[in-house]
Each structure stands twice: as C-alpha cells, then as structure tokens.
Short mmCIF file of C-alpha atoms in Angstrom, two decimals:
data_model
loop_
_atom_site.label_atom_id
_atom_site.label_comp_id
_atom_site.label_asym_id
_atom_site.label_seq_id
_atom_site.Cartn_x
_atom_site.Cartn_y
_atom_site.Cartn_z
CA UNK A 1 79.50 -35.23 -12.45
CA UNK A 2 80.35 -36.67 -15.90
CA UNK A 3 77.01 -38.20 -16.85
CA UNK A 4 74.81 -35.07 -16.64
CA UNK A 5 73.94 -32.86 -19.58
CA UNK A 6 75.77 -29.58 -19.71
CA UNK A 7 73.88 -26.40 -20.46
CA UNK A 8 75.62 -24.04 -22.88
CA UNK A 9 74.44 -20.55 -23.61
CA UNK A 10 73.29 -19.66 -27.08
CA UNK A 11 75.94 -16.91 -27.13
CA UNK A 12 78.76 -19.38 -26.56
CA UNK A 13 81.60 -19.04 -29.08
CA UNK A 14 81.78 -22.84 -29.24
CA UNK A 15 78.40 -22.99 -30.94
CA UNK A 16 79.01 -19.77 -32.79
CA UNK A 17 81.96 -21.21 -34.77
CA UNK A 18 81.73 -24.59 -36.40
CA UNK A 19 84.11 -25.22 -39.31
CA UNK A 20 84.66 -21.45 -39.55
CA UNK A 21 81.00 -20.82 -40.39
CA UNK A 22 78.58 -19.04 -38.01
CA UNK A 23 75.65 -21.00 -36.56
CA UNK A 24 72.26 -19.32 -36.80
CA UNK A 25 69.76 -20.23 -34.12
CA UNK A 26 66.02 -20.37 -34.52
CA UNK A 27 65.48 -17.12 -32.64
CA UNK A 28 67.98 -15.22 -34.82
CA UNK A 29 66.53 -16.80 -37.95
CA UNK A 30 63.05 -15.55 -37.01
CA UNK A 31 64.47 -12.07 -36.36
CA UNK A 32 66.16 -12.05 -39.77
CA UNK A 33 62.92 -13.07 -41.45
CA UNK A 34 61.01 -10.36 -39.61
CA UNK A 35 63.58 -7.74 -40.65
CA UNK A 36 64.82 -6.82 -37.18
CA UNK A 37 68.35 -8.08 -38.00
CA UNK A 38 70.29 -6.83 -41.02
CA UNK A 39 70.95 -9.34 -43.76
CA UNK A 40 74.57 -9.93 -44.84
CA UNK A 41 76.14 -8.47 -47.97
CA UNK A 42 74.83 -9.59 -51.34
CA UNK A 43 76.71 -12.29 -53.19
CA UNK A 44 78.84 -10.81 -55.99
CA UNK A 45 79.16 -12.60 -59.33
CA UNK A 46 82.42 -14.35 -60.02
CA UNK A 47 85.21 -12.45 -61.83
CA UNK A 48 85.11 -14.99 -64.66
CA UNK A 49 81.41 -14.27 -65.21
CA UNK A 50 82.06 -10.52 -65.26
CA UNK A 51 84.93 -10.98 -67.71
CA UNK A 52 82.77 -13.02 -70.06
CA UNK A 53 80.03 -10.41 -69.85
CA UNK A 54 82.52 -7.66 -70.76
CA UNK A 55 83.82 -9.68 -73.70
CA UNK A 56 80.25 -10.21 -74.90
CA UNK A 57 79.52 -6.49 -74.71
CA UNK A 58 82.77 -5.71 -76.54
CA UNK A 59 81.92 -8.13 -79.35
CA UNK A 60 78.42 -6.67 -79.69
CA UNK A 61 79.90 -3.17 -79.79
CA UNK A 62 82.52 -4.17 -82.38
CA UNK A 63 79.98 -5.85 -84.63
CA UNK A 64 77.64 -2.85 -84.40
CA UNK A 65 80.42 -0.40 -85.33
CA UNK A 66 81.53 -2.51 -88.29
CA UNK A 67 77.97 -2.97 -89.54
CA UNK A 68 77.05 0.72 -89.27
CA UNK A 69 80.37 1.82 -90.83
CA UNK A 70 80.02 -0.59 -93.75
CA UNK A 71 76.45 0.46 -94.46
CA UNK A 72 77.44 4.12 -94.27
CA UNK A 73 80.33 3.69 -96.69
CA UNK A 74 78.18 1.77 -99.16
CA UNK A 75 75.70 4.67 -99.24
CA UNK A 76 78.38 6.96 -100.71
CA UNK A 77 79.11 7.29 -104.39
CA UNK A 78 82.07 5.36 -105.78
CA UNK A 79 84.05 8.46 -106.77
CA UNK A 80 83.69 9.99 -103.30
CA UNK A 81 84.24 6.80 -101.28
CA UNK A 82 88.03 6.51 -101.49
CA UNK A 83 88.57 10.21 -100.93
CA UNK A 84 86.34 10.29 -97.90
CA UNK A 85 87.86 7.12 -96.40
CA UNK A 86 91.29 8.72 -96.69
CA UNK A 87 90.03 11.72 -94.76
CA UNK A 88 88.48 9.54 -92.05
CA UNK A 89 91.72 7.58 -91.86
CA UNK A 90 93.68 10.81 -91.41
CA UNK A 91 91.53 12.04 -88.51
CA UNK A 92 91.11 8.88 -86.47
CA UNK A 93 94.17 6.77 -87.27
CA UNK A 94 96.62 8.77 -85.07
CA UNK A 95 94.46 8.55 -81.95
CA UNK A 96 93.65 4.89 -82.58
CA UNK A 97 97.35 3.98 -82.73
CA UNK A 98 98.34 5.77 -79.52
CA UNK A 99 95.21 5.33 -77.43
CA UNK A 100 94.76 3.33 -74.25
CA UNK A 101 92.21 0.60 -73.56
CA UNK A 102 89.22 2.84 -72.87
CA UNK A 103 89.99 5.00 -75.91
CA UNK A 104 89.94 1.88 -78.07
CA UNK A 105 86.17 2.10 -77.65
CA UNK A 106 85.84 5.89 -77.85
CA UNK A 107 87.80 6.42 -81.09
CA UNK A 108 86.04 3.76 -83.25
CA UNK A 109 82.68 4.89 -81.88
CA UNK A 110 83.40 8.48 -82.90
CA UNK A 111 84.59 7.31 -86.34
CA UNK A 112 81.39 5.26 -86.78
CA UNK A 113 79.32 8.31 -85.91
CA UNK A 114 81.36 10.35 -88.38
CA UNK A 115 80.68 7.92 -91.23
CA UNK A 116 77.01 7.47 -90.35
CA UNK A 117 76.22 11.18 -90.06
CA UNK A 118 78.04 12.08 -93.27
CA UNK A 119 76.41 9.32 -95.30
CA UNK A 120 72.98 10.47 -94.09
CA UNK A 121 73.52 14.10 -95.07
CA UNK A 122 74.31 15.51 -91.60
CA UNK A 123 77.57 17.13 -92.73
CA UNK A 124 77.85 19.68 -89.92
CA UNK A 125 77.30 17.05 -87.22
CA UNK A 126 79.76 14.72 -88.92
CA UNK A 127 82.39 17.48 -89.00
CA UNK A 128 81.99 17.99 -85.25
CA UNK A 129 82.96 14.39 -84.39
CA UNK A 130 86.75 14.58 -84.88
CA UNK A 131 86.82 18.12 -83.47
CA UNK A 132 85.08 17.06 -80.26
CA UNK A 133 87.26 13.96 -79.99
CA UNK A 134 90.52 15.88 -80.31
CA UNK A 135 89.32 18.53 -77.84
CA UNK A 136 88.28 15.87 -75.32
CA UNK A 137 91.65 14.10 -75.54
CA UNK A 138 93.55 17.38 -75.10
CA UNK A 139 91.43 18.42 -72.11
CA UNK A 140 91.75 14.98 -70.52
CA UNK A 141 95.53 15.10 -70.85
CA UNK A 142 95.79 18.34 -68.84
CA UNK A 143 92.83 17.69 -66.52
CA UNK A 144 94.04 18.76 -63.04
CA UNK A 145 91.84 16.49 -60.92
CA UNK A 146 92.90 13.11 -59.61
CA UNK A 147 91.08 10.93 -62.12
CA UNK A 148 92.25 9.04 -65.18
CA UNK A 149 95.75 8.43 -63.78
CA UNK A 150 96.72 11.98 -62.85
CA UNK A 151 100.29 11.11 -61.81
CA UNK A 152 100.93 9.19 -65.05
CA UNK A 153 99.51 11.97 -67.21
CA UNK A 154 101.62 14.64 -65.53
CA UNK A 155 104.71 12.44 -65.65
CA UNK A 156 104.18 12.09 -69.40
CA UNK A 157 103.79 15.85 -69.80
CA UNK A 158 106.97 16.50 -67.78
CA UNK A 159 108.87 13.96 -69.86
CA UNK A 160 107.68 15.54 -73.11
CA UNK A 161 108.77 18.95 -71.83
CA UNK A 162 112.22 17.59 -70.98
CA UNK A 163 112.42 16.06 -74.47
CA UNK A 164 111.56 19.33 -76.20
CA UNK A 165 114.02 21.28 -74.02
CA UNK A 166 116.95 19.01 -73.07
CA UNK A 167 118.47 21.56 -70.70
CA UNK A 168 119.09 19.01 -67.93
CA UNK A 169 120.82 15.67 -67.59
CA UNK A 170 119.16 13.05 -69.83
CA UNK A 171 117.49 10.24 -67.91
CA UNK A 172 116.53 6.81 -69.18
CA UNK A 173 112.86 7.78 -69.47
CA UNK A 174 113.79 10.90 -71.47
CA UNK A 175 115.58 9.16 -74.32
CA UNK A 176 113.36 6.07 -74.07
CA UNK A 177 110.19 8.06 -74.77
CA UNK A 178 111.98 10.17 -77.37
CA UNK A 179 113.03 7.00 -79.21
CA UNK A 180 109.41 5.85 -79.24
CA UNK A 181 108.38 9.24 -80.64
CA UNK A 182 110.64 8.66 -83.64
CA UNK A 183 108.41 5.71 -84.52
CA UNK A 184 105.41 8.01 -84.18
CA UNK A 185 106.70 10.68 -86.55
CA UNK A 186 104.02 9.87 -89.11
CA UNK A 187 101.36 9.91 -86.39
CA UNK A 188 102.50 13.36 -85.26
CA UNK A 189 102.42 14.55 -88.88
CA UNK A 190 98.85 13.28 -89.28
CA UNK A 191 97.87 15.05 -86.07
CA UNK A 192 99.24 18.30 -87.48
CA UNK A 193 97.38 17.86 -90.76
CA UNK A 194 94.15 17.02 -88.92
CA UNK A 195 94.46 20.08 -86.69
CA UNK A 196 95.20 22.22 -89.77
CA UNK A 197 92.03 21.08 -91.52
CA UNK A 198 89.98 21.65 -88.39
CA UNK A 199 91.31 25.19 -88.09
CA UNK A 200 90.58 25.91 -91.76
CA UNK A 201 87.14 24.25 -91.50
CA UNK A 202 87.91 21.59 -94.07
CA UNK A 203 86.53 18.64 -92.08
CA UNK A 204 83.92 16.48 -93.87
CA UNK A 205 84.45 18.40 -97.11
CA UNK A 206 86.66 17.99 -100.16
CA UNK A 207 87.79 21.59 -99.99
CA UNK A 208 91.15 20.49 -98.62
CA UNK A 209 91.81 18.68 -101.90
CA UNK A 210 91.91 21.97 -103.76
CA UNK A 211 93.67 23.83 -100.94
CA UNK A 212 96.61 21.43 -101.04
CA UNK A 213 99.16 24.12 -100.31
CA UNK A 214 97.58 24.85 -96.91
CA UNK A 215 97.20 21.44 -95.27
CA UNK A 216 98.17 18.98 -98.01
CA UNK A 217 101.33 17.50 -99.45
CA UNK A 218 102.82 20.90 -100.35
CA UNK A 219 102.73 22.15 -96.76
CA UNK A 220 106.14 22.84 -95.27
CA UNK A 221 104.77 21.83 -91.87
CA UNK A 222 104.77 18.14 -92.86
CA UNK A 223 108.58 17.68 -93.07
CA UNK A 224 109.07 19.95 -90.07
CA UNK A 225 106.82 17.80 -87.88
CA UNK A 226 108.34 14.59 -89.24
CA UNK A 227 111.85 15.71 -88.39
CA UNK A 228 110.98 17.03 -84.91
CA UNK A 229 111.40 13.72 -82.96
CA UNK A 230 114.75 13.07 -84.65
CA UNK A 231 115.98 16.55 -83.83
CA UNK A 232 114.98 16.05 -80.19
CA UNK A 233 117.02 12.85 -80.01
CA UNK A 234 119.89 14.58 -81.81
CA UNK A 235 120.09 17.32 -79.18
CA UNK A 236 119.67 14.76 -76.40
CA UNK A 237 122.76 12.96 -77.67
CA UNK A 238 124.69 16.23 -77.73
CA UNK A 239 123.59 16.89 -74.15
CA UNK A 240 124.74 13.41 -73.12
CA UNK A 241 128.13 14.07 -74.70
CA UNK A 242 128.40 17.32 -72.75
CA UNK A 243 127.61 15.51 -69.47
CA UNK A 244 129.58 12.29 -69.97
CA UNK A 245 132.18 12.99 -72.65
CA UNK A 246 131.49 9.62 -74.31
CA UNK A 247 132.17 9.73 -78.04
CA UNK A 248 129.58 7.04 -78.73
CA UNK A 249 126.86 9.62 -78.06
CA UNK A 250 128.18 11.64 -81.01
CA UNK A 251 127.86 8.59 -83.28
CA UNK A 252 124.34 8.13 -81.95
CA UNK A 253 123.58 11.75 -82.81
CA UNK A 254 124.92 11.08 -86.31
CA UNK A 255 122.46 8.20 -86.64
CA UNK A 256 119.47 10.47 -85.99
CA UNK A 257 120.85 13.13 -88.32
CA UNK A 258 120.74 10.64 -91.23
CA UNK A 259 116.93 10.80 -91.11
CA UNK A 260 116.92 14.52 -91.95
CA UNK A 261 117.88 14.20 -95.66
CA UNK A 262 115.38 11.35 -96.10
CA UNK A 263 112.54 13.62 -94.96
CA UNK A 264 113.47 16.83 -96.75
CA UNK A 265 114.57 15.22 -100.03
CA UNK A 266 111.21 13.51 -100.19
CA UNK A 267 109.41 16.80 -99.58
CA UNK A 268 111.30 18.39 -102.46
CA UNK A 269 109.22 16.43 -104.96
CA UNK A 270 106.40 18.97 -104.50
CA UNK A 271 108.69 21.98 -104.89
CA UNK A 272 110.93 21.15 -107.88
CA UNK A 273 110.37 20.29 -111.51
CA UNK A 274 109.63 16.60 -112.23
CA UNK A 275 112.79 16.05 -114.30
CA UNK A 276 115.01 17.45 -111.53
CA UNK A 277 113.29 15.20 -109.02
CA UNK A 278 113.75 12.12 -111.20
CA UNK A 279 117.37 12.78 -112.21
CA UNK A 280 118.84 14.42 -109.11
CA UNK A 281 116.82 14.35 -105.91
CA UNK A 282 115.23 10.92 -106.21
CA UNK A 283 118.60 9.09 -106.39
CA UNK A 284 119.83 11.15 -103.44
CA UNK A 285 116.70 10.23 -101.52
CA UNK A 286 117.24 6.52 -102.23
CA UNK A 287 120.88 6.75 -101.10
CA UNK A 288 120.00 8.57 -97.88
CA UNK A 289 117.24 6.03 -97.16
CA UNK A 290 119.67 3.13 -97.46
CA UNK A 291 122.23 4.86 -95.22
CA UNK A 292 119.63 5.67 -92.57
CA UNK A 293 118.15 2.16 -92.55
CA UNK A 294 121.50 0.32 -92.36
CA UNK A 295 122.98 2.70 -89.79
CA UNK A 296 119.88 2.41 -87.59
CA UNK A 297 119.91 -1.38 -87.88
CA UNK A 298 123.58 -1.55 -86.94
CA UNK A 299 123.02 0.66 -83.91
CA UNK A 300 120.03 -1.39 -82.76
CA UNK A 301 122.00 -4.62 -82.80
CA UNK A 302 125.37 -3.52 -81.47
CA UNK A 303 124.45 -0.65 -79.12
CA UNK A 304 120.81 -0.59 -78.06
CA UNK A 305 120.54 -4.38 -77.77
CA UNK A 306 124.24 -5.24 -77.38
CA UNK A 307 123.74 -8.38 -79.48
CA UNK A 308 127.31 -9.00 -80.53
CA UNK A 309 128.26 -12.35 -82.01
CA UNK A 310 129.35 -13.62 -78.59
CA UNK A 311 125.93 -12.84 -77.14
CA UNK A 312 124.11 -14.54 -80.00
CA UNK A 313 126.00 -17.83 -79.86
CA UNK A 314 127.41 -17.89 -76.32
CA UNK A 315 126.07 -15.82 -73.41
CA UNK A 316 128.39 -15.58 -70.45
CA UNK A 317 126.11 -13.58 -68.16
CA UNK A 318 122.54 -14.27 -69.23
CA UNK A 319 119.65 -12.50 -67.54
CA UNK A 320 116.14 -13.85 -67.07
CA UNK A 321 115.09 -12.64 -70.52
CA UNK A 322 118.33 -14.03 -71.91
CA UNK A 323 117.44 -17.47 -70.62
CA UNK A 324 113.94 -17.24 -72.06
CA UNK A 325 114.76 -15.80 -75.49
CA UNK A 326 118.47 -15.74 -76.23
CA UNK A 327 118.75 -19.50 -75.86
CA UNK A 328 116.43 -19.86 -78.84
CA UNK A 329 118.68 -18.89 -81.72
CA UNK A 330 115.90 -19.05 -84.30
CA UNK A 331 114.04 -16.31 -82.43
CA UNK A 332 117.10 -14.10 -82.40
CA UNK A 333 117.60 -14.51 -86.12
CA UNK A 334 113.93 -13.68 -86.65
CA UNK A 335 114.31 -10.49 -84.61
CA UNK A 336 117.43 -9.46 -86.53
CA UNK A 337 115.91 -10.16 -89.94
CA UNK A 338 112.56 -8.54 -89.17
CA UNK A 339 114.26 -5.49 -87.67
CA UNK A 340 116.35 -5.00 -90.81
CA UNK A 341 113.37 -5.35 -93.14
CA UNK A 342 111.10 -3.11 -91.08
CA UNK A 343 113.85 -0.51 -90.72
CA UNK A 344 113.88 -0.27 -94.50
CA UNK A 345 110.09 -0.16 -94.86
CA UNK A 346 109.84 2.56 -92.21
CA UNK A 347 111.50 4.91 -94.69
CA UNK A 348 108.24 4.69 -96.62
CA UNK A 349 106.50 6.49 -93.73
CA UNK A 350 109.12 9.24 -93.53
CA UNK A 351 108.71 10.09 -97.21
CA UNK A 352 105.83 12.45 -97.90
CA UNK A 353 105.61 11.53 -101.59
CA UNK A 354 104.84 7.87 -100.77
CA UNK A 355 102.02 8.37 -98.27
CA UNK A 356 98.93 8.56 -100.50
CA UNK A 357 98.02 4.86 -100.26
CA UNK A 358 96.47 4.87 -96.80
CA UNK A 359 96.07 1.07 -96.66
CA UNK A 360 99.78 0.58 -97.25
CA UNK A 361 100.61 3.31 -94.75
CA UNK A 362 98.37 1.73 -92.10
CA UNK A 363 99.96 -1.69 -92.67
CA UNK A 364 103.48 -0.31 -92.36
CA UNK A 365 102.45 1.52 -89.20
CA UNK A 366 101.28 -1.73 -87.61
CA UNK A 367 104.54 -3.40 -88.63
CA UNK A 368 106.49 -0.52 -87.11
CA UNK A 369 104.60 -1.06 -83.85
CA UNK A 370 105.79 -4.68 -83.91
CA UNK A 371 109.37 -3.61 -84.58
CA UNK A 372 109.26 -1.02 -81.83
CA UNK A 373 107.90 -3.59 -79.38
CA UNK A 374 110.84 -5.86 -80.19
CA UNK A 375 113.21 -2.94 -79.75
CA UNK A 376 111.72 -2.04 -76.36
CA UNK A 377 111.93 -5.64 -75.17
CA UNK A 378 115.63 -6.04 -75.85
CA UNK A 379 116.50 -2.44 -74.99
CA UNK A 380 115.04 -2.75 -71.48
CA UNK A 381 116.80 -6.09 -71.06
CA UNK A 382 120.12 -4.52 -72.02
CA UNK A 383 119.60 -1.60 -69.64
CA UNK A 384 118.71 -4.03 -66.83
CA UNK A 385 121.95 -5.95 -67.43
CA UNK A 386 123.95 -2.72 -67.31
CA UNK A 387 122.32 -1.69 -64.02
CA UNK A 388 123.06 -5.07 -62.46
CA UNK A 389 126.64 -4.89 -63.69
CA UNK A 390 127.12 -1.43 -62.19
CA UNK A 391 125.63 -2.55 -58.87
CA UNK A 392 127.82 -5.64 -58.69
CA UNK A 393 130.89 -3.59 -59.59
CA UNK A 394 130.17 -1.11 -56.78
CA UNK A 395 130.01 -3.85 -54.10
CA UNK A 396 133.12 -4.42 -51.95
CA UNK A 397 134.89 -7.75 -52.31
CA UNK A 398 133.51 -9.01 -48.98
CA UNK A 399 129.95 -8.47 -50.20
CA UNK A 400 130.42 -10.26 -53.53
CA UNK A 401 128.51 -13.53 -53.73
CA UNK A 402 130.52 -16.69 -53.63
CA UNK A 403 130.91 -18.80 -56.73
CA UNK A 404 128.75 -21.61 -55.40
CA UNK A 405 126.01 -19.18 -54.33
CA UNK A 406 125.42 -17.72 -57.82
CA UNK A 407 122.16 -18.64 -59.44
CA UNK A 408 123.76 -18.72 -62.89
CA UNK A 409 127.21 -20.03 -63.83
CA UNK A 410 129.75 -17.63 -65.24
CA UNK A 411 130.26 -19.75 -68.35
CA UNK A 412 126.89 -20.61 -69.84
CA UNK A 413 126.90 -22.11 -73.31
CA UNK A 414 123.76 -21.96 -75.43
#
C-alpha cells in the first residue's frame, strides 16, 4: 500500500504549483511552440531603464535646442541681436515661468523655432510661433473634455473667478492663489504686452519700438495689470473683515495697498518732465518702496508664518515641519534674511522704469520664485497648526489625549 508508485494526473494542482511558479509539461510546451496555445504577456522593461531613457531623450532635446538657438542668434547682426532677444524674452518668459512639466518642453521648442525661422529669413513663420503657442495654451485651459487634468483646470478657473469677484466668503485656496498671483504681477504684465503686440501685428518686427505708446513703456495698461493682483487681495481682505470682523484683515489690506504707489509712481516717469521725476516723484517712489518692502516682510514673519521670537528660539507645540526645520536655527535666520532682501529686490519688478534689462529681470524673477516657495512652505505649516489647534479645541475633555499619550511634549526646547 505504501511502496507502490502513485499516479498523479497532469492537471493536478500539486504539479501545477511549485514555488509559486507554474509547471509546463512537454505536451503544453509543444502546443505553445506550434502556436495552438497563447503565449503570456511580453516582459516590460524596468522603470529605472525607462527613466534613464527619458532623461537621455531630455538631454538630447535640451542640447539640440541650445545649439540651434545659439547658431540662430549668432546669424543676426550685433545691433539687432539684443533688441530681438528682448522681444523673444518677452513672449516666452511668462509661459516658461508658469508652465507645467510637459510645457517645459513645448515652450523652449517653440522659442527655438522662433529664433531659427527669424534668423533664416522666414519672418512670417517666426511671427506665428508665439501666436500659436498662446492660442494653444488658452484653448487647452478651457478644453471641456476629460484630458489634461480637467478637474484641476476647472478648479483653477473657478478659483480665479472667485479672486476677481470676491462676492462670497474667502476660502484658503482663494487668498492662497491670490497671494501667489502678486508674485506673478510682472508675468501678467508681460502677458498683456505680448498679447498687445500680437493684436497690433508687431511680432518679429521692430515696429513696436517706434510705437512705444501702444504696447511699450508708455502704455497705461502696464501699471493697471501690475496693480490688479494687489487690488484683488485688497478687496479679499475687506470681504474677510465683513465676514469675521477681525481688525487684522484691515491691516492686511493696508499692506497690499502700499504696493499701489510703488507701481504708479514708477509709471509717472514716462508721463512727467525729467526734472519733476528726479526732484519729486523719484524720492516718493523710493520711500513707498521701502515702506512696502518692510511692511510686507513684517507681515510675512509675524502673521503669515507666525514666527515670533518664542517660536524661533523655543517652540512649545512644534509640528512635523517644525521638528524638521525650526530646530535648525541657522535655516530660520537664512529664511528671514533672504525674505527681507528678496522683498526689497521685488520692488524692482513692480517698477516699470527699471525693467529694460531683461537679464536682471529674469534673475530677480527666479529669486522671487525661491522666496515664494519659502513663503508657501511656512504659510501652509502655519495654517496646518491652526487647523490642528481648532480641532483640538473643539474636542470635549473626555476625548482629549492624555499627557502620556501625546507624541510630542508640551514643553519642547530647541
């Protein structure tokens, strides 16, 4: 009974599963070779291999764009080169600074085509590049089909509408996006100037240089567009005061109103006599710039970030970000110092009479992106702490965690 050989069917699950791998018998192997049985799915390459392939393609693309752009610029005459580069910077810089990952490829590619076509005499085709790019971005933003993150695009459009018309209670996303738009005031101004030149057919020409009163530095639209994000935040603060009655919202509204004289006093340079600008309006512009920079810095530290002296040197209720960053005092001092300096340099971007050096403007824009990232990091951390505090305050005493159950002590010295 125990010494005989047992006969097991080929379809037995015991033979079918050995170490979690299926066993293929000779008969099935012959059927697979003959094509009567389907072959399993193809082996996909590893994610690391795909990532390296994408990086290689991106490097090849970047090198090609740089090489073609450099050769195209070198083909131009020296007197036309700087003027044309300023125009290319005006058209493509705004989209490059606000674009997502996939547009990081589209925008430089369009700019490379613009430079190449213009340097080779195809002026009409070169002029069509920024026009097509702006039209494609606008159509993609309102595209009604469920592609390219439809819900996110429509959420952004609804938020922008609520910012322009603050007729309802102000949510966190409303003033958060509006604050970011204040850092993009120069970008919005460049978008307006680009659209103006496209409408007046001044793309890929130097006609706009003579028609300065239409789309250039003398245009009244420049200060109006620059001041628009600050006015939106100003009315948001007034709406918050109406809903909550907190007087701090009025002081916040005053902070945004200090940017208005900086913008319009700068624009007066192109509408008054030079001696009046030098003796009267330029000192007023410098004074308003200092007031705006210092007031904004004070509000960042004490209100938006809530970094009082007790939080810098001794944090009683640190959050996760507090443990990671606030414990490193040198990093906090770096954030405070850099925020003060970059608040002052940002005034350069709000002043129309200082925006002719496009390399300096581009550098300050990148620095403002760094400052805004720091602001977002600490602002979200502060809002998270407030939400946790409100939730813990709303709990009944029986639901409050015991002292020994808290993850963090109440008195935490850094």
